[in-house]
Short mmCIF file of C-alpha atoms in Angstrom, two decimals:
data_model
loop_
_atom_site.label_atom_id
_atom_site.label_comp_id
_atom_site.label_asym_id
_atom_site.label_seq_id
_atom_site.Cartn_x
_atom_site.Cartn_y
_atom_site.Cartn_z
CA MET A 1 -17.17 71.47 -25.35
CA VAL A 2 -20.61 70.19 -24.36
CA SER A 3 -20.61 67.69 -27.21
CA LYS A 4 -17.20 66.44 -26.05
CA GLN A 5 -18.53 65.90 -22.49
CA VAL A 6 -21.55 64.06 -23.88
CA PHE A 7 -19.23 61.87 -25.95
CA LEU A 8 -17.05 61.06 -22.91
CA CYS A 9 -20.12 60.25 -20.80
CA SER A 10 -21.42 57.96 -23.53
CA LEU A 11 -18.03 56.29 -23.82
CA GLY A 12 -17.90 55.81 -20.04
CA SER A 13 -21.38 54.26 -20.04
CA PHE A 14 -20.34 51.92 -22.83
CA TYR A 15 -17.28 50.67 -20.91
CA LEU A 16 -19.31 50.24 -17.71
CA SER A 17 -21.86 48.17 -19.63
CA LEU A 18 -19.07 46.11 -21.18
CA LEU A 19 -17.50 45.53 -17.76
CA PHE A 20 -20.88 44.41 -16.38
CA VAL A 21 -21.27 41.92 -19.24
CA PHE A 22 -17.79 40.47 -18.58
CA LEU A 23 -18.59 40.13 -14.88
CA LEU A 24 -21.79 38.25 -15.70
CA MET A 25 -19.89 35.98 -18.09
CA ASP A 26 -17.32 35.24 -15.39
CA VAL A 27 -19.99 34.37 -12.83
CA TYR A 28 -21.84 31.98 -15.16
CA ALA A 29 -18.66 30.43 -16.50
CA ARG A 30 -17.34 29.61 -13.02
CA PRO A 31 -18.43 26.30 -11.41
CA ALA A 32 -21.04 26.90 -8.73
CA ASN A 33 -19.58 26.88 -5.22
CA ASN A 34 -16.19 25.66 -6.39
CA SER A 35 -14.66 25.65 -2.92
CA VAL A 36 -17.42 23.42 -1.56
CA LEU A 37 -16.94 20.92 -4.40
CA LYS A 38 -13.24 20.78 -3.70
CA TYR A 39 -13.81 20.31 0.03
CA LYS A 40 -16.29 17.51 -0.56
CA ALA A 41 -13.89 15.68 -2.85
CA VAL A 42 -11.14 15.77 -0.25
CA ASP A 43 -13.56 14.76 2.50
CA ASN A 44 -14.90 11.83 0.48
CA ASN A 45 -11.38 10.54 -0.12
CA LYS A 46 -10.72 10.75 3.60
CA ASP A 47 -13.91 8.81 4.38
CA GLU A 48 -13.08 6.22 1.74
CA ASN A 49 -9.62 5.70 3.22
CA GLU A 50 -11.22 5.09 6.61
CA VAL A 51 -13.60 2.33 5.48
CA LEU A 52 -11.87 0.63 2.54
CA PRO A 53 -9.19 -2.05 3.04
CA PRO A 54 -5.83 -0.68 1.86
CA ASP A 55 -4.53 -1.77 -1.55
CA HIS A 56 -1.01 -2.09 -0.16
CA LEU A 57 0.06 -4.00 2.96
CA ASN A 58 3.37 -2.95 4.50
CA GLY A 59 5.78 -5.81 5.18
CA VAL A 60 3.90 -8.33 3.02
CA LYS A 61 5.75 -9.72 -0.02
CA MET A 62 2.80 -9.76 -2.39
CA GLU A 63 0.07 -7.23 -3.14
CA MET A 64 -3.64 -8.05 -3.00
CA ASP A 65 -3.75 -8.23 -6.81
CA GLY A 66 -0.90 -10.75 -7.03
CA HIS A 67 1.87 -8.30 -7.94
CA LEU A 68 5.14 -8.39 -6.04
CA ASN A 69 5.63 -5.71 -3.39
CA LYS A 70 8.32 -3.46 -4.90
CA ASP A 71 9.05 -1.75 -1.58
CA PHE A 72 9.27 -4.90 0.55
CA HIS A 73 13.03 -4.71 1.21
CA GLN A 74 12.81 -1.09 2.35
CA GLU A 75 9.72 -1.78 4.49
CA VAL A 76 11.31 -4.63 6.46
CA PHE A 77 14.66 -2.87 6.77
CA LEU A 78 13.43 0.61 7.73
CA GLY A 79 10.05 0.02 9.37
CA LYS A 80 8.41 3.28 10.40
CA GLU A 81 11.59 5.16 9.44
CA MET A 82 10.91 4.50 5.76
CA GLU A 83 9.25 7.90 5.31
CA GLU A 84 12.41 9.64 6.49
CA PHE A 85 14.38 8.29 3.53
CA GLU A 86 12.83 10.38 0.81
CA GLU A 87 14.57 10.72 -2.52
CA ASP A 88 14.73 14.49 -2.28
CA SER A 89 16.25 14.52 1.23
CA GLU A 90 19.90 15.33 1.66
CA PRO A 91 22.21 12.34 0.97
CA GLN A 92 24.46 13.28 3.87
CA LYS A 93 21.55 13.13 6.33
CA ASN A 94 20.37 9.79 4.96
CA LYS A 95 23.91 8.49 5.19
CA LYS A 96 24.04 9.33 8.90
CA LYS A 97 20.62 7.75 9.48
CA LEU A 98 21.77 4.59 7.73
CA MET A 99 24.91 4.48 9.86
CA VAL A 100 22.77 4.71 13.00
CA ILE A 101 20.56 1.86 11.75
CA PHE A 102 23.67 -0.23 11.06
CA SER A 103 24.85 0.21 14.65
CA ARG A 104 21.40 -0.82 15.96
CA VAL A 105 21.24 -3.97 13.81
CA ASP A 106 24.81 -4.91 14.75
CA ARG A 107 23.90 -6.14 18.25
CA ASN A 108 27.28 -7.65 19.18
CA LYS A 109 29.12 -4.55 17.90
CA ASP A 110 31.64 -6.50 15.84
CA GLY A 111 31.28 -4.14 12.87
CA ARG A 112 29.33 -6.67 10.80
CA ILE A 113 25.68 -7.67 10.43
CA SER A 114 25.05 -11.41 10.41
CA ALA A 115 22.01 -13.15 8.93
CA LYS A 116 20.68 -13.83 12.45
CA GLU A 117 21.04 -10.18 13.45
CA LEU A 118 19.29 -9.05 10.30
CA GLN A 119 16.55 -11.68 10.80
CA ARG A 120 15.80 -10.32 14.27
CA TRP A 121 15.78 -6.78 12.90
CA ILE A 122 13.35 -7.74 10.10
CA MET A 123 10.98 -9.30 12.63
CA GLU A 124 11.12 -6.12 14.76
CA LYS A 125 10.40 -3.87 11.78
CA THR A 126 7.52 -6.11 10.67
CA GLU A 127 6.09 -5.87 14.18
CA GLU A 128 6.29 -2.06 13.85
CA HIS A 129 4.09 -2.25 10.77
CA PHE A 130 1.67 -4.48 12.68
CA GLN A 131 1.45 -2.01 15.56
CA GLU A 132 0.94 0.88 13.16
CA ALA A 133 -1.92 -0.99 11.47
CA MET A 134 -3.53 -1.68 14.85
CA GLU A 135 -3.39 1.99 15.82
CA GLU A 136 -4.92 3.04 12.50
CA ASN A 137 -7.59 0.36 12.91
CA LYS A 138 -8.78 1.93 16.16
CA VAL A 139 -9.52 5.16 14.28
CA HIS A 140 -11.14 3.38 11.33
CA PHE A 141 -13.31 1.22 13.60
CA LYS A 142 -14.67 4.29 15.38
CA ALA A 143 -15.58 5.75 11.98
CA VAL A 144 -17.83 2.77 11.16
CA ASP A 145 -19.07 2.26 14.74
CA PRO A 146 -20.57 5.67 15.58
CA ASP A 147 -22.79 4.31 18.37
CA GLY A 148 -19.72 2.85 20.08
CA ASP A 149 -21.27 -0.52 20.92
CA GLY A 150 -18.10 -2.33 19.89
CA HIS A 151 -19.70 -4.20 16.97
CA VAL A 152 -20.38 -3.33 13.35
CA SER A 153 -22.90 -5.13 11.16
CA TRP A 154 -22.50 -5.61 7.43
CA ASP A 155 -25.39 -3.21 6.79
CA GLU A 156 -23.75 -0.51 8.93
CA TYR A 157 -20.51 -0.93 7.04
CA LYS A 158 -22.27 -0.95 3.66
CA ILE A 159 -23.93 2.38 4.48
CA LYS A 160 -20.60 3.95 5.44
CA PHE A 161 -18.92 2.54 2.34
CA LEU A 162 -21.60 3.93 -0.03
CA ALA A 163 -21.52 7.27 1.79
CA SER A 164 -17.75 7.40 1.13
CA LYS A 165 -18.59 6.92 -2.58
CA GLY A 166 -20.78 10.03 -2.61
CA PHE A 167 -24.19 8.51 -1.86
CA ASN A 168 -26.50 10.26 0.60
CA GLU A 169 -25.95 8.43 3.89
CA LYS A 170 -29.42 9.08 5.31
CA GLU A 171 -31.16 7.96 2.14
CA ILE A 172 -29.06 4.80 1.91
CA ALA A 173 -29.66 4.01 5.59
CA GLU A 174 -33.41 4.37 5.13
CA LYS A 175 -33.43 2.09 2.08
CA VAL A 176 -31.31 -0.54 3.84
CA LYS A 177 -33.62 -0.40 6.86
CA ASN A 178 -36.68 -0.94 4.67
CA ASN A 179 -34.96 -3.59 2.49
CA GLU A 180 -35.45 -1.40 -0.58
CA GLU A 181 -33.39 -1.84 -3.74
CA LEU A 182 -30.21 0.25 -3.90
CA LYS A 183 -29.63 1.74 -7.32
CA ILE A 184 -25.85 1.68 -7.67
CA ASP A 185 -23.58 1.27 -10.68
CA ASP A 186 -22.12 -2.12 -11.66
CA GLU A 187 -18.56 -1.21 -10.70
CA THR A 188 -19.53 -0.16 -7.18
CA GLN A 189 -21.71 -3.26 -6.83
CA GLU A 190 -18.79 -5.50 -7.80
CA VAL A 191 -16.56 -3.87 -5.17
CA LEU A 192 -19.35 -4.23 -2.63
CA ASP A 193 -19.80 -7.95 -3.41
CA ASN A 194 -16.05 -8.58 -2.98
CA LEU A 195 -16.04 -6.68 0.30
CA LYS A 196 -19.02 -8.72 1.53
CA ASP A 197 -17.15 -12.00 0.89
CA ARG A 198 -14.17 -10.61 2.75
CA TRP A 199 -16.42 -9.36 5.58
CA PHE A 200 -17.93 -12.75 6.28
CA GLN A 201 -14.50 -14.39 6.12
CA ALA A 202 -13.33 -12.04 8.88
CA ASP A 203 -16.33 -12.98 11.05
CA ASN A 204 -14.83 -15.52 13.44
CA PRO A 205 -16.96 -18.50 14.51
CA PRO A 206 -19.56 -18.64 15.84
CA ALA A 207 -20.53 -16.32 12.97
CA ASP A 208 -22.90 -13.54 14.05
CA GLN A 209 -22.48 -11.24 11.01
CA LEU A 210 -20.98 -8.64 13.35
CA LEU A 211 -17.32 -7.62 13.47
CA ASN A 212 -15.64 -6.45 16.64
CA GLU A 213 -12.49 -4.32 16.57
CA GLU A 214 -10.15 -7.32 16.29
CA GLU A 215 -12.17 -8.89 13.47
CA PHE A 216 -12.36 -5.53 11.69
CA LEU A 217 -8.56 -5.39 11.83
CA SER A 218 -8.47 -8.76 10.03
CA PHE A 219 -10.95 -7.40 7.48
CA LEU A 220 -8.71 -4.40 6.69
CA HIS A 221 -5.39 -6.21 7.19
CA PRO A 222 -5.61 -9.94 6.35
CA GLU A 223 -1.95 -10.40 7.31
CA HIS A 224 -3.07 -10.13 10.96
CA SER A 225 -5.14 -13.33 10.83
CA ARG A 226 -4.23 -16.83 9.65
CA GLY A 227 -7.75 -17.38 8.33
CA MET A 228 -7.81 -14.10 6.41
CA LEU A 229 -4.30 -14.70 5.06
CA GLN A 230 -5.57 -18.01 3.67
CA PHE A 231 -8.54 -16.20 2.14
CA MET A 232 -6.18 -13.68 0.52
CA VAL A 233 -4.07 -16.53 -0.91
CA LYS A 234 -7.17 -18.24 -2.34
CA GLU A 235 -8.20 -14.98 -4.01
CA ILE A 236 -4.77 -14.54 -5.61
CA VAL A 237 -4.64 -18.15 -6.82
CA ARG A 238 -8.18 -17.87 -8.19
CA ASP A 239 -7.21 -14.80 -10.21
CA LEU A 240 -4.00 -16.34 -11.63
CA ASP A 241 -4.99 -20.00 -11.99
CA GLN A 242 -5.85 -20.50 -15.67
CA ASP A 243 -6.45 -24.27 -15.75
CA GLY A 244 -8.42 -24.59 -12.51
CA ASP A 245 -6.06 -26.98 -10.68
CA LYS A 246 -5.86 -24.62 -7.66
CA LYS A 247 -2.10 -24.22 -7.92
CA LEU A 248 0.15 -21.99 -10.00
CA SER A 249 2.57 -23.03 -12.70
CA LEU A 250 5.44 -20.76 -13.69
CA SER A 251 3.66 -19.69 -16.88
CA GLU A 252 0.54 -18.75 -14.91
CA PHE A 253 2.56 -16.81 -12.36
CA ILE A 254 4.41 -14.71 -14.92
CA SER A 255 1.44 -14.12 -17.26
CA LEU A 256 -0.25 -11.34 -15.30
CA PRO A 257 -1.42 -8.63 -17.71
CA VAL A 258 0.95 -5.67 -17.55
CA GLY A 259 -0.50 -3.57 -20.35
CA THR A 260 0.11 -3.35 -24.05
CA VAL A 261 3.71 -2.91 -25.08
CA GLU A 262 3.76 0.28 -27.12
CA ASN A 263 7.45 1.03 -27.41
CA GLU A 264 10.92 -0.31 -26.73
CA LYS A 265 11.05 1.15 -23.22
CA ALA A 266 7.75 -0.50 -22.28
CA GLN A 267 9.07 -3.79 -23.66
CA GLU A 268 12.11 -3.52 -21.38
CA ILE A 269 9.83 -2.90 -18.38
CA ASP A 270 7.74 -5.95 -19.28
CA ASP A 271 10.85 -8.10 -19.70
CA ASP A 272 12.20 -7.00 -16.31
CA TRP A 273 8.82 -7.72 -14.74
CA VAL A 274 8.76 -11.29 -16.13
CA LYS A 275 12.39 -11.87 -15.12
CA GLU A 276 11.74 -10.71 -11.55
CA ARG A 277 8.64 -12.89 -11.14
CA ARG A 278 10.39 -15.92 -12.65
CA LYS A 279 13.28 -15.56 -10.18
CA GLU A 280 10.92 -15.15 -7.20
CA PHE A 281 8.89 -18.19 -8.29
CA GLU A 282 11.84 -20.51 -8.88
CA GLU A 283 14.14 -19.44 -6.04
CA VAL A 284 11.75 -18.48 -3.24
CA ILE A 285 8.05 -19.36 -3.52
CA ASP A 286 8.28 -22.87 -5.03
CA ALA A 287 9.79 -24.38 -1.88
CA ASN A 288 10.02 -27.98 -3.12
CA HIS A 289 11.05 -26.95 -6.65
CA ASP A 290 8.45 -29.13 -8.38
CA GLY A 291 7.47 -26.39 -10.82
CA TYR A 292 4.20 -25.52 -9.06
CA VAL A 293 3.22 -23.19 -6.25
CA THR A 294 0.50 -24.57 -3.98
CA MET A 295 -1.73 -22.52 -1.72
CA GLU A 296 0.28 -23.75 1.26
CA GLU A 297 3.56 -22.59 -0.30
CA LEU A 298 2.09 -19.21 -1.20
CA GLU A 299 0.67 -18.82 2.31
CA GLU A 300 4.08 -19.53 3.86
CA TYR A 301 5.69 -17.07 1.44
CA MET A 302 3.23 -14.29 2.29
CA ASP A 303 3.16 -14.76 6.07
CA PRO A 304 4.97 -11.65 7.39
CA MET A 305 5.60 -13.16 10.84
CA ASN A 306 7.20 -16.37 9.58
CA GLU A 307 10.67 -16.48 11.18
CA HIS A 308 12.00 -18.89 8.55
CA ASN A 309 10.96 -16.41 5.83
CA ALA A 310 12.66 -13.60 7.75
CA LEU A 311 15.91 -15.57 7.87
CA ASN A 312 15.73 -16.34 4.14
CA GLU A 313 15.02 -12.69 3.45
CA ALA A 314 18.01 -11.66 5.57
CA LYS A 315 20.28 -14.02 3.61
CA GLN A 316 18.97 -12.68 0.30
CA MET A 317 19.52 -9.08 1.37
CA ILE A 318 23.05 -9.86 2.48
CA ALA A 319 23.81 -11.67 -0.80
CA VAL A 320 22.86 -8.55 -2.80
CA ALA A 321 25.50 -6.36 -1.13
CA ASP A 322 28.06 -8.88 0.15
CA GLU A 323 30.95 -7.87 -2.10
CA ASN A 324 33.68 -9.54 -0.05
CA GLN A 325 31.65 -12.78 0.14
CA ASN A 326 32.01 -13.22 3.94
CA HIS A 327 28.23 -13.79 4.34
CA ASP A 328 27.90 -10.70 6.54
CA LEU A 329 27.12 -7.05 5.80
CA GLU A 330 29.67 -4.37 6.56
CA LEU A 331 28.95 -0.66 6.75
CA GLU A 332 30.65 0.19 3.47
CA GLU A 333 28.55 -2.44 1.69
CA ILE A 334 25.25 -1.15 3.07
CA LEU A 335 26.18 2.43 2.18
CA LYS A 336 27.16 1.42 -1.34
CA TYR A 337 23.90 -0.46 -1.88
CA SER A 338 21.78 2.11 -0.03
CA GLU A 339 19.21 2.31 -2.82
CA TYR A 340 18.36 -1.36 -2.33
CA PHE A 341 17.94 -1.01 1.45
CA THR A 342 16.37 2.45 1.66
CA GLY A 343 15.18 3.44 -1.82
CA SER A 344 17.58 6.40 -1.75
CA LYS A 345 20.97 6.83 -3.39
CA LEU A 346 23.86 8.15 -1.31
CA MET A 347 26.57 10.17 -2.98
CA ASP A 348 30.21 9.62 -2.03
CA TYR A 349 29.16 6.76 0.21
CA ALA A 350 32.69 5.71 1.15
CA ARG A 351 34.03 9.13 2.05
CA ASN A 352 35.13 9.38 5.67
CA VAL A 353 32.97 6.41 6.68
CA HIS A 354 35.18 5.22 9.51
CA GLU A 355 35.81 8.71 10.86
CA GLU A 356 32.11 9.58 11.01
CA PHE A 357 31.12 6.21 12.43
#
């Protein structure tokens, strides 16, 4: 009996020792302070979003990298309501929202949307995006202007930018103050150099190397300033112009690298991409149809507050869904082509349309 108790005690000690070893292994295998690392990553992304110009500009036809804005039609048709039309939301709810929008665009209440009515609506929705950008800019400007003097120098911005990339803000500030060399990687340095060019472009004359809140808005959103819009156009042309003539031929415009074609599906995507850019070049951007796009033509094309562009856009949007060819949009047509206008498909679009409306 005693020997059995001794055996059980020994067995218990063995399992306790084994459990202790497993606990030690778990502690050393786990990343140190995992929750802190996760929090820092999220916080850094937040800081970066506050100081970096956005990659995408709502209501502008072309992206900063020269690609066409895939969501442009939805952005200028829905404005701030774009978020409400999510793909996973209920089709019936989206249908009712779209019917309400139709009634708001149809100002004379004749049951049809004309090109002029849609043009006015597009201008209003574009203005919504402008106002939204201005409100966000107030928050972002405060983030880079902690002393609240209403001006931000390039050095102040550079410190905030590098801090958003994970550098120690106090150490960077001290090195900048003492004109010491900053040891940063080549990729970050390249981004910093591009931002510096953009910064000094946003500095309105007389140049003082300081940006106020309005100039900082132009820095983040070049569509808000004629000068910065021109700078954006020059950057796009520079990236696409292969022969150095400072204008774009059709072959240059459609030859943006889109990745290596690895399979038949990727080939179809590439073909669609080329077809879409060719159509936009020939039918819209090349205004005088001479086979070249100048900086002036590209600037006019990209100007979100150009009323002539808004009217052309309205006519194009109507042409997509105008099944009865009366040059207006009727409710049934908008509901049928809802994916084009809202990004969401509506099921049974024609069912009880007149009764519900």
